[in-house]
Amino acid sequence: MPMVFTSATLYISPNKYSQIPKIMKKIVFAATFFLINSLLVLGNEIPDVNIRIANYKDDKVSALSYTFDDGMKEHYTLAVPQLEKYGFRGTFWIIGSTINEDSQHITDTTHMTWEELRIMAEKGHEIASHTWSHQNLVKITREEAVKEIEKNDSIILEKVGLIPISLCYPYNAKNDEIIALASKNRVGTRLFEFAIGTESTIESLNKKLKEIIDNREWAVAMIHGINYGYDAFPDPNVLWNNFEKVKALDNQIWVGTFSQVASYIAERDNIQLNTVKEQGKVTVTPQLSLDKNLFKEPLTAIIETTGVQSFEIQQGGKKITPKVLSDKVIFDFDPFGGDIQITYK
Ligand SMILES: [Zn+2]
């Protein structure tokens, strides 16, 4: 029974002093009524806590992978330092037969050395496969294609210490059979890309960034030559300027290696979250049927809630510190790491 006081009721004229006690009673009654009512509502309310997986890491709206084709020397001398200046990591598609042993044994000055690739891998760049000798896989026999793929995996394992978990087709030439062959034991292969090179301008790349954000998509940049070689830049500052722009859009674009983003998307699209809600507590059991030795990217979960002040989250006994934003809480978890316990107040 809410009470409404009109301005007329509350107006106390000098000749109505006798009404004061009655009005006071009304005010006290109304205030008490509202206070008790509010307390009852608060006490019974279980804040609704809903959990979902973010489209991209850290709940960014889009993703961008810088991928460099053919293992060019300038990728190491110029592109890597520029990427690292902004904290970015790139993906480098390597043709095993063209890589030099080390700085003492250079047979092709336009390509990198295994020594350089090891340094890049240690810093978190992705060393990936572009096949052994860059043949058009669609135009050779299946046996030859298998050899091109396997020989490159072996040499990269021997020289860098890892089997590439992603692959890029020479000339982007592929068909269903080749894709099936090349995708075995990988998180993905490059099936779409946009070129950054000779034709690119600062304006065209800015426009592309706007598109990536507007379409909430994953864009895969294909970069070849820097100052020389196929699709090289008349002025490489066009590329460095793009890195700087992307860094400024850090809160919207996730810059990840090809494998990181490919893994994230596959995990995101295949995971099932089984949720059990109790008073003040949610248990989430992630279920993912992908190969856990291949798909290692943490996923970002979003808790959408209002009215919750503090969260404690742990997975497998390990505490997870969430990021608390105005309307949601986000945290990273291991999709193969077992039950996630969320307690909240
Ligand atoms: Zn190539």
Short mmCIF file of N, CA, C and O in Angstrom, two decimals, residues 17 81 94 107 109 138 151 164-165 169 175 178 185 189 204 225-226 253 261 275 284 299 343:
data_model
loop_
_atom_site.label_atom_id
_atom_site.label_comp_id
_atom_site.label_asym_id
_atom_site.label_seq_id
_atom_site.Cartn_x
_atom_site.Cartn_y
_atom_site.Cartn_z
N TYR A 17 -1.54 24.17 12.08
CA TYR A 17 -0.55 23.56 12.97
C TYR A 17 -1.05 22.27 13.59
O TYR A 17 -0.31 21.34 13.85
N PRO A 81 61.20 -6.54 -35.03
CA PRO A 81 61.37 -5.45 -34.06
C PRO A 81 60.18 -4.49 -34.03
O PRO A 81 59.80 -4.01 -32.96
N ILE A 94 57.11 -20.65 -43.19
CA ILE A 94 58.48 -20.98 -43.56
C ILE A 94 58.56 -22.08 -44.62
O ILE A 94 57.90 -23.11 -44.50
N THR A 107 73.43 -19.09 -47.89
CA THR A 107 73.41 -19.40 -49.32
C THR A 107 72.42 -18.49 -50.05
O THR A 107 72.50 -18.34 -51.25
N THR A 109 70.80 -14.67 -49.34
CA THR A 109 70.75 -13.51 -48.43
C THR A 109 69.34 -12.95 -48.24
O THR A 109 69.11 -12.16 -47.33
N VAL A 138 48.09 -28.35 -55.46
CA VAL A 138 46.97 -28.84 -56.27
C VAL A 138 47.48 -29.45 -57.58
O VAL A 138 46.83 -30.29 -58.18
N LYS A 151 57.99 -33.20 -45.02
CA LYS A 151 59.41 -32.85 -44.97
C LYS A 151 59.61 -31.51 -44.26
O LYS A 151 60.56 -31.32 -43.50
N PRO A 164 55.06 -27.48 -36.63
CA PRO A 164 54.13 -26.37 -36.90
C PRO A 164 52.67 -26.82 -36.74
O PRO A 164 52.30 -27.87 -37.26
N ILE A 165 51.88 -26.02 -36.03
CA ILE A 165 50.48 -26.40 -35.83
C ILE A 165 49.55 -25.61 -36.77
O ILE A 165 48.34 -25.69 -36.66
N TYR A 169 49.13 -22.49 -47.63
CA TYR A 169 49.30 -23.13 -48.93
C TYR A 169 50.11 -22.24 -49.87
O TYR A 169 49.78 -21.05 -50.01
N ASN A 175 42.44 -27.39 -52.52
CA ASN A 175 41.13 -27.98 -52.79
C ASN A 175 40.79 -28.83 -51.57
O ASN A 175 41.59 -28.91 -50.62
N ILE A 178 43.47 -31.44 -50.53
CA ILE A 178 44.69 -30.83 -50.00
C ILE A 178 44.43 -30.25 -48.60
O ILE A 178 45.25 -30.39 -47.69
N ASN A 185 46.57 -32.88 -37.62
CA ASN A 185 47.41 -32.46 -36.49
C ASN A 185 47.72 -30.97 -36.47
O ASN A 185 48.81 -30.57 -36.05
N THR A 189 44.60 -24.07 -41.07
CA THR A 189 45.43 -23.69 -42.22
C THR A 189 44.86 -22.39 -42.76
O THR A 189 43.68 -22.08 -42.50
N SER A 204 43.79 2.99 -46.99
CA SER A 204 43.13 1.71 -47.28
C SER A 204 43.21 0.78 -46.07
O SER A 204 42.27 0.04 -45.77
N GLY A 225 57.10 -9.25 -49.21
CA GLY A 225 58.32 -8.44 -49.11
C GLY A 225 58.10 -7.17 -48.30
O GLY A 225 56.98 -6.65 -48.22
N ILE A 226 59.19 -6.66 -47.72
CA ILE A 226 59.11 -5.38 -47.02
C ILE A 226 59.67 -4.29 -47.95
O ILE A 226 58.90 -3.52 -48.52
N ILE A 253 40.62 -4.67 -30.77
CA ILE A 253 41.20 -5.69 -31.65
C ILE A 253 42.20 -6.55 -30.88
O ILE A 253 43.13 -6.04 -30.26
N VAL A 261 44.55 -17.50 -32.58
CA VAL A 261 43.16 -17.13 -32.91
C VAL A 261 42.40 -18.33 -33.47
O VAL A 261 41.25 -18.58 -33.10
N THR A 275 26.42 -25.95 -16.28
CA THR A 275 26.42 -25.03 -15.15
C THR A 275 25.45 -25.50 -14.07
O THR A 275 24.30 -25.82 -14.38
N VAL A 284 30.90 -24.56 -12.96
CA VAL A 284 30.86 -24.69 -14.41
C VAL A 284 31.80 -25.82 -14.82
O VAL A 284 32.98 -25.82 -14.45
N LEU A 299 40.50 -19.75 -22.87
CA LEU A 299 39.29 -19.07 -23.32
C LEU A 299 38.91 -17.98 -22.31
O LEU A 299 39.20 -18.10 -21.12
N THR A 343 32.29 -18.41 -6.56
CA THR A 343 31.47 -18.02 -5.42
C THR A 343 31.35 -16.50 -5.43
O THR A 343 32.28 -15.81 -5.83
#
